[in-house]
mmCIF file of C-alpha atoms and ligand atoms in Angstrom:
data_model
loop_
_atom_site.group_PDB
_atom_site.id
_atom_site.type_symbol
_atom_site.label_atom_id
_atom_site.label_comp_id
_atom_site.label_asym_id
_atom_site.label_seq_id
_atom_site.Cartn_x
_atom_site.Cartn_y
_atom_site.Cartn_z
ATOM 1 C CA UNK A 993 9.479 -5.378 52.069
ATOM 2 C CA UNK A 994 8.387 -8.694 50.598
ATOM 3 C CA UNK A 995 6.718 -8.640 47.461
ATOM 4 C CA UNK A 996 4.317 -11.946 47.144
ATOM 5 C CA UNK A 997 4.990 -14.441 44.182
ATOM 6 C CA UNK A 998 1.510 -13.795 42.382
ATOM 7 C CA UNK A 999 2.752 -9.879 42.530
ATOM 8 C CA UNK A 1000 5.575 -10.490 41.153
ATOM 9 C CA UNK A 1001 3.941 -12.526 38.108
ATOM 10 C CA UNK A 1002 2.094 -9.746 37.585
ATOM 11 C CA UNK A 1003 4.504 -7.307 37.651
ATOM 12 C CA UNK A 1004 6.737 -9.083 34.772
ATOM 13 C CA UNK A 1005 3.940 -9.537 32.880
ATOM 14 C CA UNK A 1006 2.691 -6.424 32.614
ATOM 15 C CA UNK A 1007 6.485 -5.165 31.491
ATOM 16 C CA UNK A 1008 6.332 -7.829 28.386
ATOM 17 C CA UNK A 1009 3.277 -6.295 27.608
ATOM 18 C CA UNK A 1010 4.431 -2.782 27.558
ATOM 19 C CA UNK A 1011 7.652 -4.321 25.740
ATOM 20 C CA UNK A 1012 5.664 -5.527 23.197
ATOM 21 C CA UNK A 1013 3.107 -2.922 22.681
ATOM 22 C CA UNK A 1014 7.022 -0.672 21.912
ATOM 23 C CA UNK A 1015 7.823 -3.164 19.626
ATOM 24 C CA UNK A 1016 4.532 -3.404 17.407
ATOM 25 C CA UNK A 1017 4.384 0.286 17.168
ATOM 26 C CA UNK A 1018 8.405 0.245 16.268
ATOM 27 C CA UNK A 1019 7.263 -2.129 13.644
ATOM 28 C CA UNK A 1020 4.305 -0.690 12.075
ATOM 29 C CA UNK A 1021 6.429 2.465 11.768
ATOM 30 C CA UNK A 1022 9.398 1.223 9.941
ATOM 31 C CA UNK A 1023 8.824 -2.536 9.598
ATOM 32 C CA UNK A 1024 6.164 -2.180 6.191
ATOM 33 C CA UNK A 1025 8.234 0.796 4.753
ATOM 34 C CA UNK A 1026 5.880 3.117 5.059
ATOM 35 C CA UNK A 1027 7.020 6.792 4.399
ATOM 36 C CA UNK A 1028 5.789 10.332 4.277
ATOM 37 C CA UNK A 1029 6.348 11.521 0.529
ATOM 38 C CA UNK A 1030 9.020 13.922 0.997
ATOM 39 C CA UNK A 1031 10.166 17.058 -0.625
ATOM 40 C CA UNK A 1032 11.966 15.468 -2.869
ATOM 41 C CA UNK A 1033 10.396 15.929 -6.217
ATOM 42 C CA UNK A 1034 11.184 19.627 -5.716
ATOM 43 C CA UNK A 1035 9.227 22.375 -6.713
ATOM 44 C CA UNK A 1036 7.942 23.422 -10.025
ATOM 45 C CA UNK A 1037 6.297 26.940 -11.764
ATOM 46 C CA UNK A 1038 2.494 25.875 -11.157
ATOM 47 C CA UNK A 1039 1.540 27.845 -14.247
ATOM 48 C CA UNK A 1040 3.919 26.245 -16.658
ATOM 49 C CA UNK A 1041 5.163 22.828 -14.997
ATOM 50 C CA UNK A 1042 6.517 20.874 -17.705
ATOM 51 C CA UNK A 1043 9.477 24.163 -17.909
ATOM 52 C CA UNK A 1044 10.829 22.881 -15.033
ATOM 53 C CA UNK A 1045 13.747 20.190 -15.037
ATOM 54 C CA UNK A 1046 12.005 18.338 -12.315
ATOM 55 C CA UNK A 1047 8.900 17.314 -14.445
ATOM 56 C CA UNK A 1048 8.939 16.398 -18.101
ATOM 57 C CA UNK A 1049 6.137 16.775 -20.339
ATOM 58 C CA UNK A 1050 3.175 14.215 -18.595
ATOM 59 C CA UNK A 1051 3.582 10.336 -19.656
ATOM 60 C CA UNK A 1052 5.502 7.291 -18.842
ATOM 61 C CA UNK A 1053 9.219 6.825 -19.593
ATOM 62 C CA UNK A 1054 11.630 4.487 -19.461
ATOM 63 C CA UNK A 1055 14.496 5.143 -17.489
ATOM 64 C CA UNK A 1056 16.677 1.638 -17.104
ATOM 65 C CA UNK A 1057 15.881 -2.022 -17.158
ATOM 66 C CA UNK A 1058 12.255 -2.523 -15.354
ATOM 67 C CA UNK A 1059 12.483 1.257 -14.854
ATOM 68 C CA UNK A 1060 10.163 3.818 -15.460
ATOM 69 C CA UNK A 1061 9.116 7.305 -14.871
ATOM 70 C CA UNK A 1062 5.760 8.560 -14.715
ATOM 71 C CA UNK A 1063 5.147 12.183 -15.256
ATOM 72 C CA UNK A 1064 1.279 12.560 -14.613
ATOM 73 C CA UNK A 1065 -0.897 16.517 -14.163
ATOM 74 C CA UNK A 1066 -3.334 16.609 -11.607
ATOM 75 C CA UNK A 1067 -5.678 19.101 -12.515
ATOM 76 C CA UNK A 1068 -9.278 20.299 -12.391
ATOM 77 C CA UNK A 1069 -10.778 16.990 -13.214
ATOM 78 C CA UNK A 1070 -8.619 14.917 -14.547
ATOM 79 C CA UNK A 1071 -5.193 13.147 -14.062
ATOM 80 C CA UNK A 1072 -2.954 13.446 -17.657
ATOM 81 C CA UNK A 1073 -2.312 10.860 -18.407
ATOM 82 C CA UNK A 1074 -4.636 8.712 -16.217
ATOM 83 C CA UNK A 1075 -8.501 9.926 -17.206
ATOM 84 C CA UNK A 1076 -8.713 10.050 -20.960
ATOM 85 C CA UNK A 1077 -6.212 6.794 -21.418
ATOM 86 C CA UNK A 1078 -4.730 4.838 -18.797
ATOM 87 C CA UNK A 1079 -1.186 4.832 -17.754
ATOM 88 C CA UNK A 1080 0.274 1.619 -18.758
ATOM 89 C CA UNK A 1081 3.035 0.389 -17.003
ATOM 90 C CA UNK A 1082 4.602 -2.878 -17.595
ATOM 91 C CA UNK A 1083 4.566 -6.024 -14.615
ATOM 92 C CA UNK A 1084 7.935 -6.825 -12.243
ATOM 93 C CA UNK A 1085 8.810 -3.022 -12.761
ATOM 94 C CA UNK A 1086 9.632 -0.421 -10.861
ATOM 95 C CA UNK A 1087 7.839 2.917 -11.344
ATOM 96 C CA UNK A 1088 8.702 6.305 -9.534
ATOM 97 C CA UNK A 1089 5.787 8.680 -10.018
ATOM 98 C CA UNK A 1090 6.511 12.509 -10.278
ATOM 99 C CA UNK A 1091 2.685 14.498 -9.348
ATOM 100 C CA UNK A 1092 2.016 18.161 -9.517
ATOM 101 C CA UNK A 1093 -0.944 20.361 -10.057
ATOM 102 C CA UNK A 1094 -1.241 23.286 -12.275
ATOM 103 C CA UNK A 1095 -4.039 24.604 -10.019
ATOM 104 C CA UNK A 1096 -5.723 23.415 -7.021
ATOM 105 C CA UNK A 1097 -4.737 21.110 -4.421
ATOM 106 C CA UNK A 1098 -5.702 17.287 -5.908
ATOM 107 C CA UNK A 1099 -4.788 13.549 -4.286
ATOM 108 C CA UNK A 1100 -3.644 10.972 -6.068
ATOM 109 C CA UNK A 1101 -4.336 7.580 -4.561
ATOM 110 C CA UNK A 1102 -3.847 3.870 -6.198
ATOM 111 C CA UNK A 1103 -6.742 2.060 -4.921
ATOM 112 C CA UNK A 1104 -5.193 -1.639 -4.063
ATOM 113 C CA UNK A 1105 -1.940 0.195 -2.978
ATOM 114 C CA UNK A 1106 -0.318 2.050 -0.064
ATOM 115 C CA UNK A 1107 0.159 5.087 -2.572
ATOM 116 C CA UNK A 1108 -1.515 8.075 -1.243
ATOM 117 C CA UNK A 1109 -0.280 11.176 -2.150
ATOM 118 C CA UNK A 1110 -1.292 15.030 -1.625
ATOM 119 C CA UNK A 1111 -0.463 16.832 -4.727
ATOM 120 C CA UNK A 1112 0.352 20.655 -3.925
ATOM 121 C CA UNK A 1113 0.759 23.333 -6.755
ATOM 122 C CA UNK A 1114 3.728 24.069 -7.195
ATOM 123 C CA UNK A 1115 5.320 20.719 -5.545
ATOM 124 C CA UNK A 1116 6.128 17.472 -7.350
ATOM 125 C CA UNK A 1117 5.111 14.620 -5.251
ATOM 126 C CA UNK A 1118 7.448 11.835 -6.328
ATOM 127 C CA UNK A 1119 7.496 8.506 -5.260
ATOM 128 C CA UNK A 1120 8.277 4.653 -5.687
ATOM 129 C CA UNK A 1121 5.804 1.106 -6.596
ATOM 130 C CA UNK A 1122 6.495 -1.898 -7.510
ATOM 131 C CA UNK A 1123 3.755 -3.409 -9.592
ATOM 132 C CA UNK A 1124 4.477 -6.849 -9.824
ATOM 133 C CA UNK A 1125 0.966 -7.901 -10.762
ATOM 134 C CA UNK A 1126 -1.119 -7.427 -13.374
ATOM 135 C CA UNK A 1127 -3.762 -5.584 -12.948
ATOM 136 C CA UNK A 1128 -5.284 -2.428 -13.470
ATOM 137 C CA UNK A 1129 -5.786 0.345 -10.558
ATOM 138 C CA UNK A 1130 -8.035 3.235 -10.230
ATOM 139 C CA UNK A 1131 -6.414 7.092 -9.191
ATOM 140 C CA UNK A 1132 -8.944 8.410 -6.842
ATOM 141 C CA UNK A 1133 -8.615 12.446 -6.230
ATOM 142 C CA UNK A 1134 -9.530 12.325 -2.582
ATOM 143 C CA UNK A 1135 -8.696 15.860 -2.175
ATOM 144 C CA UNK A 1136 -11.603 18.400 -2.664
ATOM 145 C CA UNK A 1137 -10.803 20.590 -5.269
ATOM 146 C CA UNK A 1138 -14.043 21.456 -6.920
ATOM 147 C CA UNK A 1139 -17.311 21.237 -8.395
ATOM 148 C CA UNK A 1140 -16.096 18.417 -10.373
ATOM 149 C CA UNK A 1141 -14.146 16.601 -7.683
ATOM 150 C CA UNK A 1142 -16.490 13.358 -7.243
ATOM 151 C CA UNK A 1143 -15.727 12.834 -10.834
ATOM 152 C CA UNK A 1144 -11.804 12.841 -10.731
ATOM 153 C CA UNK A 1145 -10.434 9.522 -11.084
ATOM 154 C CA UNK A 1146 -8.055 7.493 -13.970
ATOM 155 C CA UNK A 1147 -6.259 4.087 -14.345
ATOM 156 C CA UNK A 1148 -3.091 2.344 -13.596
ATOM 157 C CA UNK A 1149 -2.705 -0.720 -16.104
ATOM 158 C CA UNK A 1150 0.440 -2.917 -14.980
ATOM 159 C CA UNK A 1151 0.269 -5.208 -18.236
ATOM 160 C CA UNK A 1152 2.508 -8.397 -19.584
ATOM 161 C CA UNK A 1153 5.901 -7.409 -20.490
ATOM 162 C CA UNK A 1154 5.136 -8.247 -24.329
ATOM 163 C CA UNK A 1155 1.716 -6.674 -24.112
ATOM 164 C CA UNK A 1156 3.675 -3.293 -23.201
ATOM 165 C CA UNK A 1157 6.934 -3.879 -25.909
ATOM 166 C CA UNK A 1158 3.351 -4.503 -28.303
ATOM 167 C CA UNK A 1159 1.541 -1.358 -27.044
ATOM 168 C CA UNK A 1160 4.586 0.755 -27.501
ATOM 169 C CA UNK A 1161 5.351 0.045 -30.991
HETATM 170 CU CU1 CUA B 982 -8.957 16.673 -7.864
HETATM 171 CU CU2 CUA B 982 -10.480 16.249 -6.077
#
């Protein structure tokens, strides 16, 4: 059987196109590091979280050079720390956040970031940013988990390394 030459054109073409549609999806999947937030965090009592040894009473603390922890309470409507005062963190850091809920199912997404996080009762959703600009970011709850929902929200601040030595003192 003879295939003609236009056929064959045609043919090779459409395998670089199915090669490279496998090789955009292979990189949107691992390529940006994008990840599921994992189990990791463990699990906590949802009645009395800060007992457990995976989450520390709720704030931001250092844990090595341009390291930092961030313990934060999603509850019914408010992140702590987040709402009432933001949570500072300083610039060219790296910050692993450690979420949980004491009652309802929240979110906890960094508008301007790929953090977007389901925070279960019970579960500590823990995961890693770097902030390596300043600027302040809103936490949107974009879970329902209420009357109050709409109003749920807080603040990220990544400040100057001097302005957070200054703030701290
Ligand atoms: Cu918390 Cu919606």
């Amino acid at each position: 059987m003879e295939i003609h030459r236009f056929e064959k054109l045609w043919l090779l073409a459409s395998i670089v196109l199915v090669v490279s549609f496998i090789a955009t999806v292979t990189y949107g999947a691992v390529g940006p590091g994008i990840a599921m937030v994992s189990d990791s965090g463990g699990t906590v009592d949802p009645s009395n979280p800060t007992a457990s040894d995976n989450f520390r009473e709720p704030g931001v603390y250092q844990t090595g050079e341009n390291e930092y922890a961030v313990y934060v309470l999603a509850r019914q409507f408010l992140f702590e720390p987040g709402t009432s005062e933001p949570i500072e963190v300083p610039v060219d850091s790296t910050v692993t956040f450690y979420v949980t809920s004491p009652d309802v199912q929240h979110g906890f997404n960094l508008v301007g970031t790929n953090v977007n996080a389901m925070v279960i009762p019970g579960q500590v959703a823990e995961f890693t940013v770097q902030f390596e600009e300043e600027k302040r970011h809103s936490i949107v709850c974009h879970e329902y988990c209420g009357s109050g929902h709409h109003t749920m929200s807080g603040n990220v601040t990544v400040v100057s390394q001097s302005e957070f030595d200054g703030g701290d003192a």
